Coordinates of C-alpha atoms in Angstrom, one line a residue:
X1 CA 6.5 6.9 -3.7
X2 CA 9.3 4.4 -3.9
X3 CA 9.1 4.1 0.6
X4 CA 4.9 3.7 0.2
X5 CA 5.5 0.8 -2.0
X6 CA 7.9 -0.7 -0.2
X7 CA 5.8 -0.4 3.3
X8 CA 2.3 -2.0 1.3
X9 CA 4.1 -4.4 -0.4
X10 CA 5.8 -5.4 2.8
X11 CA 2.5 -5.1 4.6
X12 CA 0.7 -7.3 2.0
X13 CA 3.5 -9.8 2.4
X14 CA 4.0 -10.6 5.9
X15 CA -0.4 -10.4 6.4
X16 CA 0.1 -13.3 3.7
X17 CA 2.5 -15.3 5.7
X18 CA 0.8 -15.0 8.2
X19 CA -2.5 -16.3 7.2
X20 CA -0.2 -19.2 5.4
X21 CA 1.2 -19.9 9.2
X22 CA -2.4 -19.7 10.5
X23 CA -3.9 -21.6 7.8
X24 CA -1.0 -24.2 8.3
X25 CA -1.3 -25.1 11.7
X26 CA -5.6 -24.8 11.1
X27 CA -5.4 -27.5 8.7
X28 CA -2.4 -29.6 10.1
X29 CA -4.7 -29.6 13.7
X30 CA -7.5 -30.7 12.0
X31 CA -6.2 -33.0 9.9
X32 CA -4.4 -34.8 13.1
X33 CA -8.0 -35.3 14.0
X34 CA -9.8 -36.2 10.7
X35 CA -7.0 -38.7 10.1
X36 CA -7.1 -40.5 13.7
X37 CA -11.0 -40.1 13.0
X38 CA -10.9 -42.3 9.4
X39 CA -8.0 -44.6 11.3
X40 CA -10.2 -45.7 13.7
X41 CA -13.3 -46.0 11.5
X42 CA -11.2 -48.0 9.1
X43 CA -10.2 -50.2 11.5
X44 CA -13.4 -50.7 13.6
X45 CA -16.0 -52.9 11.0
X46 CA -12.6 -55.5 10.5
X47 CA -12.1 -55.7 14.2
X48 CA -15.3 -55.7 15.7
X49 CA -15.7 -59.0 12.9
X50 CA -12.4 -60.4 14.0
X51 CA -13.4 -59.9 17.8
X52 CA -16.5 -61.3 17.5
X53 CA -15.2 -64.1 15.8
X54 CA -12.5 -65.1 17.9
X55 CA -14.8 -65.3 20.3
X56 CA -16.5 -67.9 18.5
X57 CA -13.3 -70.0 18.4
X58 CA -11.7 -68.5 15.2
X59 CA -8.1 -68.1 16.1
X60 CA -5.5 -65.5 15.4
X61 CA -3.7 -67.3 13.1
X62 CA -6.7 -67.6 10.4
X63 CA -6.9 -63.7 10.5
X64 CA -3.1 -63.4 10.5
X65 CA -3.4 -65.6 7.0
X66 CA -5.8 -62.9 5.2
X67 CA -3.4 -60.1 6.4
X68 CA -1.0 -58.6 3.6
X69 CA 2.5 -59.2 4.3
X70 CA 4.0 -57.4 7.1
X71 CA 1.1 -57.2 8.4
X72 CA 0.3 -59.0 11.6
X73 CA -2.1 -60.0 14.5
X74 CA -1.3 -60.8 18.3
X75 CA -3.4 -61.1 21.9
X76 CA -1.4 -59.4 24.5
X77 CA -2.5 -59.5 28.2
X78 CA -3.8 -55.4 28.9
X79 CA -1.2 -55.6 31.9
X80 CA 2.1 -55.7 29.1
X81 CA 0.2 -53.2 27.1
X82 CA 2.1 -49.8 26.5
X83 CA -0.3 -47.5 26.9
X84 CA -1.7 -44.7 28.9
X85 CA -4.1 -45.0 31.6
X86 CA -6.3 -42.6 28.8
X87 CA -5.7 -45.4 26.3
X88 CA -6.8 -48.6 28.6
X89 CA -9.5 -46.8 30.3
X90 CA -10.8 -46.2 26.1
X91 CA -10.5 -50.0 25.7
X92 CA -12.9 -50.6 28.5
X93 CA -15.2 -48.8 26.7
X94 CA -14.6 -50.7 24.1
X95 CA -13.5 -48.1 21.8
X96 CA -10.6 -49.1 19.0
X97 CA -7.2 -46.9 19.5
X98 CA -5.4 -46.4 16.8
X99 CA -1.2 -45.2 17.2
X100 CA 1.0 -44.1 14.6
X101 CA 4.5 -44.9 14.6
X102 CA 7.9 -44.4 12.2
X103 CA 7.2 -48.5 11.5
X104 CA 3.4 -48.1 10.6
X105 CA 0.0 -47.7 12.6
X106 CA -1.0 -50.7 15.6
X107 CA -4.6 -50.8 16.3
X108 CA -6.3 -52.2 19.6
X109 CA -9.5 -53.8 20.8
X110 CA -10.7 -55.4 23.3
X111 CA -11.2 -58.6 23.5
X112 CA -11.6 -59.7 26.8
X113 CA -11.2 -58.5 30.6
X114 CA -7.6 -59.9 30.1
X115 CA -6.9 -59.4 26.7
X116 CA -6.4 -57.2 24.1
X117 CA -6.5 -57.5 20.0
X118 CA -3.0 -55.9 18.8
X119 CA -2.9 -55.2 15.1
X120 CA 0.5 -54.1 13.6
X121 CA -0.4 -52.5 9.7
X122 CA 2.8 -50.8 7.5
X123 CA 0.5 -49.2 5.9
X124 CA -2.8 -49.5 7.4
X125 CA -5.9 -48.5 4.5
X126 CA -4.3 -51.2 2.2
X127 CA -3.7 -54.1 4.5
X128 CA -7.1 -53.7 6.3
X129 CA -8.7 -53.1 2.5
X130 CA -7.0 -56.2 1.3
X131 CA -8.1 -58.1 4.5
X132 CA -11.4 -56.6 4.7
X133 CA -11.6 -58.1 0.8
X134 CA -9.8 -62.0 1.9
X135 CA -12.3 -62.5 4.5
X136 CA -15.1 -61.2 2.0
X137 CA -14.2 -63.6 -0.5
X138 CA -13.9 -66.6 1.9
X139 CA -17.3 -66.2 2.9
X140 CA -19.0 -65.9 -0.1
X141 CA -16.6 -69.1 -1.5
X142 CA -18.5 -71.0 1.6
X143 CA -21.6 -70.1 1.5
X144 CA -24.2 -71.5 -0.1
X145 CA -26.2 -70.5 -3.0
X146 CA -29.5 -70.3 -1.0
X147 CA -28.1 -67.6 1.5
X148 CA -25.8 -65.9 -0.5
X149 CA -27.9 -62.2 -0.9
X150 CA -28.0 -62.6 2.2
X151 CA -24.7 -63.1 3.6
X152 CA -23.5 -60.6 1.2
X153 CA -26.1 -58.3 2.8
X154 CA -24.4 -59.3 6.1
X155 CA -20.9 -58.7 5.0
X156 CA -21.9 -54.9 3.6
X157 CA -22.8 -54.3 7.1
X158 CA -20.4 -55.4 8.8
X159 CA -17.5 -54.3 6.8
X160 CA -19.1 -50.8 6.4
X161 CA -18.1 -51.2 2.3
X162 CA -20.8 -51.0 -1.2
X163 CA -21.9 -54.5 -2.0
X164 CA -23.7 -55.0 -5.7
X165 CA -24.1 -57.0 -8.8
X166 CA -22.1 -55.4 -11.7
X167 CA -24.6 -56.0 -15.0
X168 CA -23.5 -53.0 -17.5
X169 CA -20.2 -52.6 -18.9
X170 CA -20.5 -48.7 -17.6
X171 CA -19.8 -50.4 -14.0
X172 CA -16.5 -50.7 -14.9
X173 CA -13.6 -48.5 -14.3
X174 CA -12.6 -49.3 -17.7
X175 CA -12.3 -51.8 -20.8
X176 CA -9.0 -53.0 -19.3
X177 CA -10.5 -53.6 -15.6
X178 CA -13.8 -55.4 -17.9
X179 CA -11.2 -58.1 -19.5
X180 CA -8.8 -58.4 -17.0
X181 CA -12.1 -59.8 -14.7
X182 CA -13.4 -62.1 -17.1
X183 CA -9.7 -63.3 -17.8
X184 CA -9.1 -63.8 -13.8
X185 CA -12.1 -64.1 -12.7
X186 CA -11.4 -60.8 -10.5
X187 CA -9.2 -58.5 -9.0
X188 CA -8.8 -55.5 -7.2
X189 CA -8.3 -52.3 -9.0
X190 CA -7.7 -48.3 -8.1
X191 CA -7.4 -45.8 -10.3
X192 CA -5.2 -43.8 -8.3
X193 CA -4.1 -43.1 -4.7
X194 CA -6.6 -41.3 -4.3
X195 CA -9.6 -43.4 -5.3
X196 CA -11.0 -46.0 -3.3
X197 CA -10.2 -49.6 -3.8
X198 CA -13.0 -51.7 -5.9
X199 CA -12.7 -55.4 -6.1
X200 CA -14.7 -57.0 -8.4
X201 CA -15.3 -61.1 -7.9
X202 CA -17.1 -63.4 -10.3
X203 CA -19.2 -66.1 -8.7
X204 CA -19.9 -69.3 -9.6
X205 CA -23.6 -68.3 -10.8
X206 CA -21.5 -66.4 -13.3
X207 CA -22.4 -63.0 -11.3
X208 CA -20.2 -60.2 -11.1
X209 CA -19.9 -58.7 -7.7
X210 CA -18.2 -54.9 -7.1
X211 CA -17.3 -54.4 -3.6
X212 CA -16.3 -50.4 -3.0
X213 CA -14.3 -50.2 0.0
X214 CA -14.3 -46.5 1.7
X215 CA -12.2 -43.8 0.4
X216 CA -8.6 -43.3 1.8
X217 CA -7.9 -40.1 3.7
X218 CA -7.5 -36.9 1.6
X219 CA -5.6 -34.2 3.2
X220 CA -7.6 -31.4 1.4
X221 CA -11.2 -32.8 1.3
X222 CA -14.2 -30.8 0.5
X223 CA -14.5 -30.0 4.4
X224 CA -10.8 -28.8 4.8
X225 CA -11.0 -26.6 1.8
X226 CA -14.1 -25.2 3.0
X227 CA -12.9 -24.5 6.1
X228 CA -9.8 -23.1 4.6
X229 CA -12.0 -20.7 2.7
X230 CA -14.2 -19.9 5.6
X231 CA -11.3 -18.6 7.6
X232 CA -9.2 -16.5 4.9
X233 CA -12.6 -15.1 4.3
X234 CA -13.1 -14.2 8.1
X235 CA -9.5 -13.1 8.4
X236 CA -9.7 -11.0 5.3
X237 CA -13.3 -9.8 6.5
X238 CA -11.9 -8.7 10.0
X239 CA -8.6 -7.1 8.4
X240 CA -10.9 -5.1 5.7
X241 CA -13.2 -3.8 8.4
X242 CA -11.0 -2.6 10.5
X243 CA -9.2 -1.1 7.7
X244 CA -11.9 0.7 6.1
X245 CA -13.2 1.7 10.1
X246 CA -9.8 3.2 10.3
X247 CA -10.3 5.0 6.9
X248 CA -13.7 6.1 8.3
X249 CA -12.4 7.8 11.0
X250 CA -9.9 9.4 9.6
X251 CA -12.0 10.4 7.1
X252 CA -15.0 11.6 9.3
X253 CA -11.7 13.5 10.9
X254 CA -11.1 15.1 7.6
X255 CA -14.0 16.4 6.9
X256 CA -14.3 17.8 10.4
X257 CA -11.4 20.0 9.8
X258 CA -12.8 21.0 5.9
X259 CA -16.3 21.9 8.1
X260 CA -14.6 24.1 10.8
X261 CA -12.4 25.6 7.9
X262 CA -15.5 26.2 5.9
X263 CA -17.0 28.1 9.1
X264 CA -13.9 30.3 9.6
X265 CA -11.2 28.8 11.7
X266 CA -8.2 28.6 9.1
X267 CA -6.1 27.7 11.9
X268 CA -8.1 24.0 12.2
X269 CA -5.2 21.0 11.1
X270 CA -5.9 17.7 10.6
X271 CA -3.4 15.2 12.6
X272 CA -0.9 13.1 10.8
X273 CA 0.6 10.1 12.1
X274 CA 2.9 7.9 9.8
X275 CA 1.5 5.0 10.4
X276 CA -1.8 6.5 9.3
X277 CA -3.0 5.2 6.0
X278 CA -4.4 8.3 4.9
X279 CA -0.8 10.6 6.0
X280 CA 0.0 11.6 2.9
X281 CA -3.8 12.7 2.4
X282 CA -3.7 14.3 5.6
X283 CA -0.1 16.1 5.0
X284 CA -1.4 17.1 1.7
X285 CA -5.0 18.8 3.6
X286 CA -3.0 20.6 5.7
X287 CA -0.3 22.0 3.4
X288 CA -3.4 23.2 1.6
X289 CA -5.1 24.6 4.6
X290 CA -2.4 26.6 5.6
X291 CA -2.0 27.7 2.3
X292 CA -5.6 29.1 2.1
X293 CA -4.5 30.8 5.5
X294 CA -1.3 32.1 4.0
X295 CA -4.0 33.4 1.1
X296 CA -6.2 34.5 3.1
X297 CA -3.6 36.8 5.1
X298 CA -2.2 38.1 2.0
X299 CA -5.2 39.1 0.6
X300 CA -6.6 41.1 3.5
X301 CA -3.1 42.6 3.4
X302 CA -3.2 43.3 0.3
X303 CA -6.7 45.0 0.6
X304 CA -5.2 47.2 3.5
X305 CA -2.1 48.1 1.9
X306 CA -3.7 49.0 -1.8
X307 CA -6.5 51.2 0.1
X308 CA -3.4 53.2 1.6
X309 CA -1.4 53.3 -1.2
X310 CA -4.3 54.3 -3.9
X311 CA -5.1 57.3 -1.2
X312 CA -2.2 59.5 -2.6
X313 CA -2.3 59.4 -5.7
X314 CA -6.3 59.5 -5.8
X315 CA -5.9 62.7 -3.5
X316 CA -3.1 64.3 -5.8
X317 CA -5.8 64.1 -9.1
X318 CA -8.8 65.7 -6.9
X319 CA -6.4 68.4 -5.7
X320 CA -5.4 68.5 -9.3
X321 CA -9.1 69.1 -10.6
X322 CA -10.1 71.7 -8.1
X323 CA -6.5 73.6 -8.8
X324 CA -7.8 73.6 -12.3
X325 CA -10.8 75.3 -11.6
X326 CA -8.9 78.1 -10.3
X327 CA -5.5 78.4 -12.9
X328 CA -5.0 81.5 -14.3
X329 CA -3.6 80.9 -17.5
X330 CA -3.3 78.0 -20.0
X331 CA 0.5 77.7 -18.6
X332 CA -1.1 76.5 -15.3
X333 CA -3.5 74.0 -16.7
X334 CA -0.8 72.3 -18.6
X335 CA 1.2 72.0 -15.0
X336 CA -2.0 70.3 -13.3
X337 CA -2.8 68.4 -16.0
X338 CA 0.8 67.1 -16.6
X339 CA 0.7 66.1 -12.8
X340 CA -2.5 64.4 -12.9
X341 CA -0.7 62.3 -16.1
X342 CA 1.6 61.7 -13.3
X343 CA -0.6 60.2 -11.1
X344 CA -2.8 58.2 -13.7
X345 CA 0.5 56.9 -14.4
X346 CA 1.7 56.2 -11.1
X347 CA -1.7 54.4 -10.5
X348 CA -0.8 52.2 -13.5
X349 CA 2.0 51.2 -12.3
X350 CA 0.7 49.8 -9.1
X351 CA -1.9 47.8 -10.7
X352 CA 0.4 46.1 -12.6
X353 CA 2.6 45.6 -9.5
X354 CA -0.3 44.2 -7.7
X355 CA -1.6 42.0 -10.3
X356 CA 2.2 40.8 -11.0
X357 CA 2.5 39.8 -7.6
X358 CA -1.2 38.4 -6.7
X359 CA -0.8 36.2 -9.8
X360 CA 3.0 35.1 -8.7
X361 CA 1.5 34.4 -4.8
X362 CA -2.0 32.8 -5.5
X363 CA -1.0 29.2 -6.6
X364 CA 1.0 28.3 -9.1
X365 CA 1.7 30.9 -12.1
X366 CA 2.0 29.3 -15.3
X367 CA 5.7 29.0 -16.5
X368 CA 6.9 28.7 -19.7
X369 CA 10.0 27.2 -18.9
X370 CA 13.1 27.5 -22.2
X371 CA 16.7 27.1 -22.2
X372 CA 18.2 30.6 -22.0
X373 CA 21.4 31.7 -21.6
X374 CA 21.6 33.7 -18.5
X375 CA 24.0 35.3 -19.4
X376 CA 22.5 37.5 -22.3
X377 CA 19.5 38.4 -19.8
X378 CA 22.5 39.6 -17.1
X379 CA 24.0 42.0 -19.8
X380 CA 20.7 42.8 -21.0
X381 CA 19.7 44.3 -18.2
X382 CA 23.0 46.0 -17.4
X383 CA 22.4 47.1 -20.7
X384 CA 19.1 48.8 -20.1
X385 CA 19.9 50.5 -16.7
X386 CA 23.5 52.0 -17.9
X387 CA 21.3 53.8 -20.5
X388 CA 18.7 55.2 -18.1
X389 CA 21.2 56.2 -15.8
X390 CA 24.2 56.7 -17.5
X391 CA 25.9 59.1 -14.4
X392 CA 26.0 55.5 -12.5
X393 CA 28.8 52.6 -12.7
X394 CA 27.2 49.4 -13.7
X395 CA 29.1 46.3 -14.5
X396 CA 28.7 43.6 -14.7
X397 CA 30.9 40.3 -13.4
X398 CA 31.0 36.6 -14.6
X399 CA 32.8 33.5 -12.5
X400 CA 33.0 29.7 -13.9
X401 CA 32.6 27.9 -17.0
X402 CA 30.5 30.9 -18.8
X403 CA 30.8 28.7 -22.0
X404 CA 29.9 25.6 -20.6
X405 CA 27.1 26.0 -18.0
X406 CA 25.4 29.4 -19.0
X407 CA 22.5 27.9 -20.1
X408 CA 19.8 27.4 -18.0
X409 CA 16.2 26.7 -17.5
X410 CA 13.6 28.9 -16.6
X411 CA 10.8 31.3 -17.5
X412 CA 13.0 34.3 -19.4
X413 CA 10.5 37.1 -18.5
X414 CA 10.5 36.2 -14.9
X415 CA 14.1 36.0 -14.4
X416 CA 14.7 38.9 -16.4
X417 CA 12.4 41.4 -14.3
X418 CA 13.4 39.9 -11.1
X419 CA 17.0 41.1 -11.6
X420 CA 15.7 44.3 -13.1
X421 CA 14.4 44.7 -10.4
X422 CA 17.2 44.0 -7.8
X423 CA 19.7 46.3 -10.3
X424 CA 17.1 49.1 -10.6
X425 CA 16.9 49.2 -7.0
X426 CA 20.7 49.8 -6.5
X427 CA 20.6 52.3 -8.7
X428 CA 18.7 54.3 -6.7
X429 CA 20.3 53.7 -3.7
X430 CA 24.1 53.4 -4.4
X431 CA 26.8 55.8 -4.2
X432 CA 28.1 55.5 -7.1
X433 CA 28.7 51.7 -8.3
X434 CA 26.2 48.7 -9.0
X435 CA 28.2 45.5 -9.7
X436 CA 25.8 42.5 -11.2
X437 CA 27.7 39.4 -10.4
X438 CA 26.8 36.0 -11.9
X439 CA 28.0 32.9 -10.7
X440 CA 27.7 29.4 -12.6
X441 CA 28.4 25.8 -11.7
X442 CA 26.5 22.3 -13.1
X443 CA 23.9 22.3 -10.7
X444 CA 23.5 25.6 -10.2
X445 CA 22.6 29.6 -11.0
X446 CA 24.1 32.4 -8.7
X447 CA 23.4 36.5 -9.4
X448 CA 24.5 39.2 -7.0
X449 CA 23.2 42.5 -7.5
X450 CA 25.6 44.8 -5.1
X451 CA 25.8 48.5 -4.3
X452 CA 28.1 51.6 -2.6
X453 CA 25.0 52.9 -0.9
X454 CA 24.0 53.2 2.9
X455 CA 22.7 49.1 3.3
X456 CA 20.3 47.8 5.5
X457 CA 20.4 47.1 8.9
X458 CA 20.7 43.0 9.4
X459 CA 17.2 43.6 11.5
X460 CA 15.0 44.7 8.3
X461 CA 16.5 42.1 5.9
X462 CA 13.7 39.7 6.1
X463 CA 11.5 42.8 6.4
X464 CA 12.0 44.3 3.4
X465 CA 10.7 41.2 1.4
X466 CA 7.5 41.5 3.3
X467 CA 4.5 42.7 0.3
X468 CA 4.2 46.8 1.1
X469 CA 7.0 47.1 3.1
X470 CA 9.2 50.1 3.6
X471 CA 12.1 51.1 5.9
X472 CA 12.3 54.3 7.9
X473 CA 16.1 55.4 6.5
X474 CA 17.0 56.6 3.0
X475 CA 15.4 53.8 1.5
X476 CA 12.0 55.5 1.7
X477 CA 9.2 56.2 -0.3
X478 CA 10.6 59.4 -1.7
X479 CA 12.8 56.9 -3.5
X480 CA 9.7 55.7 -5.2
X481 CA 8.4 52.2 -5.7
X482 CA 5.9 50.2 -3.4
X483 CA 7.1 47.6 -1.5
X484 CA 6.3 45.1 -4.3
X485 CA 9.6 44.8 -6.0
X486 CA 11.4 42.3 -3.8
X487 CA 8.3 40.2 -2.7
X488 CA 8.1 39.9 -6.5
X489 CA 11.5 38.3 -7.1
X490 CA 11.1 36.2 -4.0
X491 CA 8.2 34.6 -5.5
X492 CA 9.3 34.4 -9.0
X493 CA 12.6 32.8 -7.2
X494 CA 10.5 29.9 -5.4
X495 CA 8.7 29.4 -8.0
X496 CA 11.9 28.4 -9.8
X497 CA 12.8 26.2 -6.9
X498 CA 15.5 28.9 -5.8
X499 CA 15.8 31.8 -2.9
X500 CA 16.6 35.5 -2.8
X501 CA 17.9 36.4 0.0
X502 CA 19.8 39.6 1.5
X503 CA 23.3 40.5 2.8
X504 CA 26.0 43.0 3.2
X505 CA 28.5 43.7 0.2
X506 CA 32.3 43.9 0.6
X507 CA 31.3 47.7 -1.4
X508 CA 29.6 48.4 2.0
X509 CA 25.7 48.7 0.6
X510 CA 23.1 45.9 0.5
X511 CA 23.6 42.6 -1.5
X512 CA 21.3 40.8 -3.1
X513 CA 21.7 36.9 -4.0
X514 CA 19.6 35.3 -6.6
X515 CA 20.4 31.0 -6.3
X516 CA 18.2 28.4 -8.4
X517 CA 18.9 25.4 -10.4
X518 CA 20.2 25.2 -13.7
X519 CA 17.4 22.5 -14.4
X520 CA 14.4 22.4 -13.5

């Protein structure tokens, strides 16, 4: 869980850094343009006026006196220009250039075949606002009373700016900007850096005029943030449809494989990748594929091997019933009958084998996990076999910390019948001697179940925990049982989170190793 995390929160992270790199150099391109774009339109009205009237024998030093200071006018001859070919061939065209530097921003024009209109600006929407405004005000202080909507009307025009006659107090920024106008007799006033620069001028008719100049250059306009949205949107957009076509295929693949399962072919797997986004859904269909297969297997098994072992005993009461028919005494029926008791019984007992072991092998039995102390159950059932077969040696062993770490975790009828069973079968195998040994550490639970008997060959020790399975020397089936007992404790043992497995014994017979954790 902890590794899935990390890998989406790392995959969410870098896909947002890198639409933050992408948006970055989106909206630091654009605004390169936009910004060169509202230079030059900001410097175009002011120098096609200052062009056009320098060619009417207005000099460069009346302009340079409406500048701001630091600000500053100059004709150069196009040959001592520093400029590209690009950049001349634009002023033939009569376009202004505009270029940025650490000082501030110099603006061209043309204004002749020889000369060109050089504009130095620190800071270039102020100085051309405050010019635009000078040259504004000198022409409406020289004009004359008849022409003056219309020069005003002129001026708009030219200058590109908002030209009108302030007659409601609500045409004010404010009270403040109101007073400080009727005090002065005008001024120019911004809100912020943001806003565009108003200048308010009262004539002598006792008007109030409010000139707007444009707005200065916002970074994240209107456009630029709907751009911005635009492309997370398509980014997101592409990165969610080919997620979710991914997911569709891999789905579509899923339920291929549930189809083909469906029709009969157990063996069908779907394929996991780790990169996949639906591995751990795939892992988790297969484990349960295969184990429907394993299910599947066990069950016709099962079938086979219950048919064959019912056949005996079923047999044995018919013969039974028919040697009843023909007994000659009362002594005779009681000897049948006590066999067919024998046989009902035997019957029983491989029911509740079965069931015991379908139940532990079909999915997950349902545990009622307590804190026992292992030890009782070990001298429990040492307990219980020394008094059916009281001719035997059964004893039982203990190594570590009894005291401290015999207490353990897990279901107490499980446990207990797994190592009955494991002791009962010594019994019937050993020489002489069954030695229980039981081994306890902090982590974990150890029981050995060893015998003096004959052992198993190393080649049948997988075997014999195989459901039904028998071996051809003296464990047999005249021994009794039915191949149930060990497939039992192996399940009872996984489903403790331990294994049962099989060896040889320093006695010489078979031993039999019960490990698990102490908590589960």
């Amino acid at each position: 869980m902890n590794t899935l995390f990390l890998r989406v929160s790392s995959g969410l992270l870098l896909s947002v850094l890198a639409v933050g790199i992408l948006c970055y150099i989106l909206i630091s391109g654009v605004n390169t343009v936009r910004h060169e774009h509202f230079q030059v339109n900001t410097a175009k009205p002011l120098f096609d006026w200052m062009v056009s009237s320098m060619q009417q024998d207005t000099g460069v030093s009346y302009f340079n006196s409406v500048l701001s200071n630091g600000s500053r006018l100059q004709v150069v001859p196009i040959q001592e220009l520093s400029l590209d070919d690009v950049g001349v061939e634009r002023l033939g065209w009569g376009q202004t250039l505009v270029r940025d530097s650490a000082a501030g921003t110099h603006v061209f024009k043309k204004l002749s075949d020889k000369y060109v209109l050089v504009g130095f600006f620190p800071d270039l929407y102020e100085d051309l606002a405050q010019a635009t405004i000078n040259i504004i005000s000198y022409q409406l202080s020289h004009g004359s009373e008849r022409n003056l909507q219309e020069t005003i009307e002129k001026l708009a025009g030219w200058f590109a700016v908002e030209v009108s006659v302030v007659s409601q107090v609500s045409d004010f920024p404010s009270t403040s900007v109101m007073e400080a106008v009727a005090d002065s007799g005008g001024g120019v006033f911004r809100e912020s850096d943001s806003e565009p620069l108003i200048w308010f001028k009262r004539l002598e008719s006792g008007e109030i005029l409010r000139v707007q100049l444009g707005e200065p250059f916002h970074p994240f306009a209107w456009p630029i943030m709907l751009m911005l949205f635009i492309t997370v949107s398509g980014l997101l957009s592409v990165a969610v449809y080919f997620l979710l076509d991914s997911l569709t295929d891999k789905l579509r693949s899923l339920e291929t494989v549930a189809s083909r399962i469906a029709r009969g072919e157990l063996d069908a797997r779907v394929k996991v990748s780790k990169l996949d986004a639906l591995a751990r859904l795939g892992g988790a269909f297969n484990s349960m594929a295969e184990h429907i297969q394993r299910l599947v297997l066990v069950q016709r098994e099962m079938i086979h091997a219950v048919s064959h072992e019912l056949r005996t005993p079923v047999a044995r009461i018919r013969f039974g019933v028919q040697m009843i028919e023909d007994c000659p005494n009362q002594d005779a029926v009681n000897k049948q009958l006590l066999g067919i008791d024998n046989d009902i019984q035997e019957l029983d007992e491989l029911i509740d084998e079965i069931l015991t072991y379908a139940r532990l092998e079909q999915g997950g039995p349902i545990l009622s996990i307590q804190d026992i102390n292992i030890v009782d159950i070990v001298n429990q059932v040492v307990a219980e076999q020394s008094s059916t077969k009281p001719d035997l040696k059964i004893i039982a062993e203990f190594q570590g910390d009894t005291d401290r770490w015999s207490m353990t975790q897990v279901e107490p009828r499980y446990v207990h019948r797994a190592i009955q069973n494991l002791v009962g079968n010594a019994t019937r195998y050993c020489a002489a001697t069954v030695r229980v040994v039981c081994s306890l550490d902090e982590a974990t639970c150890r029981v050995d179940v060893e015998d003096d008997g004959p052992g198993i060959p190393e080649e049948d020790w997988e075997k014999v925990f195989t459901p039904f399975a028998r071996l051809d020397d003296s464990r047999t089936r005249s021994s009794g049982g039915y191949g149930l007992g060990l497939s039992i404790v192996r399940r009872i043992l996984y489903w403790h989170g331990g294994q049962a497995f099989l060896g040889r014994s320093d006695m010489g017979g078979a031993k039999f190793t019960l490990v698990w954790p102490r908590r589960q």
